[in-house]
Tab-separated table of C-alpha atoms in Angstrom:
chain	number	residue	atom	x	y	z
A	196	UNK	CA	68.824	23.214	-15.689
A	197	UNK	CA	67.977	23.739	-12.438
A	198	UNK	CA	64.689	25.976	-10.813
A	199	UNK	CA	66.879	28.096	-8.744
A	200	UNK	CA	63.273	29.485	-7.382
A	201	UNK	CA	62.953	25.544	-6.109
A	202	UNK	CA	66.269	25.324	-4.866
A	203	UNK	CA	65.872	28.718	-3.334
A	204	UNK	CA	62.403	27.873	-1.383
A	205	UNK	CA	63.906	24.066	-0.007
A	206	UNK	CA	66.711	26.039	0.999
A	207	UNK	CA	65.074	28.673	3.249
A	208	UNK	CA	61.946	26.126	4.372
A	209	UNK	CA	64.853	23.524	5.898
A	210	UNK	CA	67.347	25.986	6.610
A	211	UNK	CA	66.560	26.765	10.762
A	212	UNK	CA	68.916	30.236	10.631
A	213	UNK	CA	66.621	31.521	8.042
A	214	UNK	CA	63.880	30.712	10.766
A	215	UNK	CA	65.916	32.711	12.914
A	216	UNK	CA	66.640	35.767	11.286
A	217	UNK	CA	63.067	35.756	10.691
A	218	UNK	CA	61.840	35.525	14.449
A	219	UNK	CA	64.155	38.221	15.855
A	220	UNK	CA	63.157	40.539	12.672
A	221	UNK	CA	60.034	40.816	14.078
A	222	UNK	CA	60.777	40.459	17.476
A	223	UNK	CA	63.240	43.680	16.695
A	224	UNK	CA	60.128	45.019	14.973
A	225	UNK	CA	57.907	44.976	17.995
A	226	UNK	CA	60.640	46.331	20.140
A	227	UNK	CA	60.914	49.477	18.243
A	228	UNK	CA	57.002	49.608	18.095
A	229	UNK	CA	56.773	48.976	21.853
A	230	UNK	CA	59.684	51.718	21.708
A	231	UNK	CA	57.486	54.392	19.687
A	232	UNK	CA	53.704	53.346	22.149
A	233	UNK	CA	56.666	54.517	25.766
A	234	UNK	CA	57.610	57.921	23.955
A	235	UNK	CA	54.423	57.815	22.569
A	236	UNK	CA	53.451	61.831	22.189
A	237	UNK	CA	56.686	63.218	20.777
A	238	UNK	CA	55.762	59.809	17.583
A	239	UNK	CA	52.002	60.711	16.586
A	240	UNK	CA	53.600	64.589	16.586
A	241	UNK	CA	56.010	63.518	13.790
A	242	UNK	CA	53.950	61.711	12.338
A	243	UNK	CA	51.207	64.270	12.151
A	244	UNK	CA	48.897	63.188	14.348
A	245	UNK	CA	46.674	65.025	15.679
A	246	UNK	CA	46.681	66.897	19.347
A	247	UNK	CA	45.414	63.116	22.200
A	248	UNK	CA	45.830	60.533	19.902
A	249	UNK	CA	46.655	57.414	21.674
A	250	UNK	CA	50.170	55.428	19.313
A	251	UNK	CA	49.663	53.334	22.531
A	252	UNK	CA	45.925	52.599	21.939
A	253	UNK	CA	46.045	52.217	18.278
A	254	UNK	CA	49.227	50.697	17.938
A	255	UNK	CA	49.472	48.015	21.086
A	256	UNK	CA	47.511	45.250	18.944
A	257	UNK	CA	49.803	45.570	16.042
A	258	UNK	CA	53.068	44.745	19.072
A	259	UNK	CA	51.303	41.792	19.974
A	260	UNK	CA	51.176	40.446	16.506
A	261	UNK	CA	54.232	41.386	15.817
A	262	UNK	CA	55.244	38.714	18.900
A	263	UNK	CA	52.443	36.611	18.411
A	264	UNK	CA	54.298	36.174	15.032
A	265	UNK	CA	58.251	35.794	16.201
A	266	UNK	CA	57.381	33.245	18.265
A	267	UNK	CA	55.357	31.307	15.541
A	268	UNK	CA	58.910	31.925	13.422
A	269	UNK	CA	61.289	31.075	16.826
A	270	UNK	CA	59.219	28.266	17.531
A	271	UNK	CA	59.257	26.849	13.651
A	272	UNK	CA	63.154	27.463	14.125
A	273	UNK	CA	62.862	25.471	16.616
A	274	UNK	CA	61.039	22.616	14.727
A	275	UNK	CA	63.206	22.960	11.471
A	276	UNK	CA	66.279	22.894	14.066
A	277	UNK	CA	65.141	19.228	15.541
A	278	UNK	CA	64.707	17.801	11.757
A	279	UNK	CA	60.797	18.480	12.340
A	280	UNK	CA	58.617	19.578	9.398
A	281	UNK	CA	57.333	23.877	9.755
A	282	UNK	CA	53.740	22.865	10.442
A	283	UNK	CA	50.990	25.009	8.244
A	284	UNK	CA	49.252	27.148	11.401
A	285	UNK	CA	49.764	29.621	13.487
A	286	UNK	CA	48.982	27.875	17.543
A	287	UNK	CA	51.483	28.586	19.226
A	288	UNK	CA	50.378	26.752	21.560
A	289	UNK	CA	50.558	23.392	19.128
A	290	UNK	CA	54.092	24.704	17.526
A	291	UNK	CA	55.065	24.293	21.225
A	292	UNK	CA	54.332	20.702	20.967
A	293	UNK	CA	55.727	19.903	18.169
A	294	UNK	CA	58.725	21.575	18.792
A	295	UNK	CA	59.004	19.859	22.586
A	296	UNK	CA	59.555	22.623	24.857
A	297	UNK	CA	58.489	23.047	27.945
A	298	UNK	CA	56.388	26.283	28.416
A	299	UNK	CA	54.637	27.576	31.549
A	300	UNK	CA	50.868	27.922	32.700
A	301	UNK	CA	51.247	31.468	31.808
A	302	UNK	CA	53.316	30.982	28.351
A	303	UNK	CA	50.697	28.658	27.751
A	304	UNK	CA	47.902	31.471	28.329
A	305	UNK	CA	49.792	33.927	26.393
A	306	UNK	CA	50.096	32.232	24.326
A	307	UNK	CA	45.889	31.521	23.218
A	308	UNK	CA	46.366	35.502	23.751
A	309	UNK	CA	48.823	35.899	21.189
A	310	UNK	CA	47.797	33.262	18.499
A	311	UNK	CA	44.464	34.357	18.355
A	312	UNK	CA	46.834	38.233	18.253
A	313	UNK	CA	48.085	36.579	14.319
A	314	UNK	CA	44.806	34.758	13.231
A	315	UNK	CA	42.841	38.547	13.672
A	316	UNK	CA	43.434	40.918	16.298
A	317	UNK	CA	45.861	42.554	15.615
A	318	UNK	CA	44.993	42.932	11.857
A	319	UNK	CA	40.654	43.337	11.763
A	320	UNK	CA	38.835	45.072	14.470
A	321	UNK	CA	36.271	42.218	14.569
A	322	UNK	CA	37.296	38.274	13.833
A	323	UNK	CA	35.300	35.498	11.612
A	324	UNK	CA	32.524	34.769	13.639
A	325	UNK	CA	30.575	35.806	16.678
A	326	UNK	CA	32.257	33.503	19.242
A	327	UNK	CA	35.766	34.212	17.847
A	328	UNK	CA	35.480	37.605	19.811
A	329	UNK	CA	33.572	37.143	22.353
A	330	UNK	CA	36.272	33.605	24.026
A	331	UNK	CA	38.827	36.517	23.139
A	332	UNK	CA	37.894	38.978	25.349
A	333	UNK	CA	36.369	36.344	27.927
A	334	UNK	CA	40.401	34.953	28.302
A	335	UNK	CA	42.082	38.404	27.858
A	336	UNK	CA	39.386	39.127	30.909
A	337	UNK	CA	41.172	36.434	33.125
A	338	UNK	CA	44.640	37.198	31.998
A	339	UNK	CA	44.862	40.610	31.473
A	340	UNK	CA	43.948	41.653	35.459
A	341	UNK	CA	44.684	39.963	38.896
A	342	UNK	CA	41.322	41.023	40.588
A	343	UNK	CA	41.499	42.964	43.530
A	344	UNK	CA	39.317	41.926	46.809
A	345	UNK	CA	36.605	42.379	47.151
A	346	UNK	CA	33.394	42.774	49.889
A	347	UNK	CA	30.901	44.280	47.863
A	348	UNK	CA	29.110	43.822	44.114
A	349	UNK	CA	31.511	45.845	41.890
A	350	UNK	CA	34.191	43.728	41.579
A	351	UNK	CA	38.098	46.013	41.073
A	352	UNK	CA	40.549	43.436	39.135
A	353	UNK	CA	44.458	45.590	38.735
A	354	UNK	CA	46.472	45.629	35.249
A	355	UNK	CA	49.301	42.368	35.447
A	356	UNK	CA	51.161	43.035	32.268
A	357	UNK	CA	51.034	39.754	31.306
A	358	UNK	CA	52.257	41.227	27.739
A	359	UNK	CA	54.833	43.887	28.360
A	360	UNK	CA	58.035	43.822	26.821
A	361	UNK	CA	60.095	42.263	30.129
A	362	UNK	CA	58.238	39.199	30.010
A	363	UNK	CA	57.884	38.946	26.619
A	364	UNK	CA	61.293	39.022	25.521
A	365	UNK	CA	61.613	37.067	28.311
A	366	UNK	CA	60.454	33.935	27.053
A	367	UNK	CA	61.853	34.946	23.300
A	368	UNK	CA	65.152	34.313	24.947
A	369	UNK	CA	64.623	31.056	26.358
A	370	UNK	CA	62.651	29.461	23.056
A	371	UNK	CA	66.199	31.238	21.111
A	372	UNK	CA	67.973	29.818	24.339
A	373	UNK	CA	66.979	26.216	23.516
A	374	UNK	CA	67.097	26.504	18.953
A	375	UNK	CA	70.990	27.355	20.545
A	376	UNK	CA	71.193	24.606	22.014
A	377	UNK	CA	70.623	22.317	19.668
A	378	UNK	CA	70.859	23.930	16.306
A	379	UNK	CA	75.054	24.050	18.001
């Protein structure tokens, strides 16, 4: 008798659409969370949180984690559709290299950050080592802000919204297009 679990496991592991569908589910979930963060006061009240509870602060790391997980599944879908095994890694830049997709310099930097969000920042208050926290913060400080020219001692910065919905969803759709170019 055939092992139905083994058959289903191999079918899902080797089916690019299973991978892409999971990526789409995570993408949609990141979008739902983003919408919640935009309507934060109403949602916070509906959920019974006290006045002053900030949904955007509470949910942002999880939004970034979901987006990172979505990119991870999407890049693995591209690997599978190209007849390559989906590597057992969360490193989005390594996955992009394996999937042979071209990323801009900004996308490479964003993927470094989102990899950390998948591994620990979206789930835990602290990574396994102090050095990882320091590296993540320093990288984010350079990635998330524009420096405003200043002649004084104080350095001013302006947020650049590099992890905003529009920016991340444009990259996601670009990679999804790559998937479907190879799927059809």
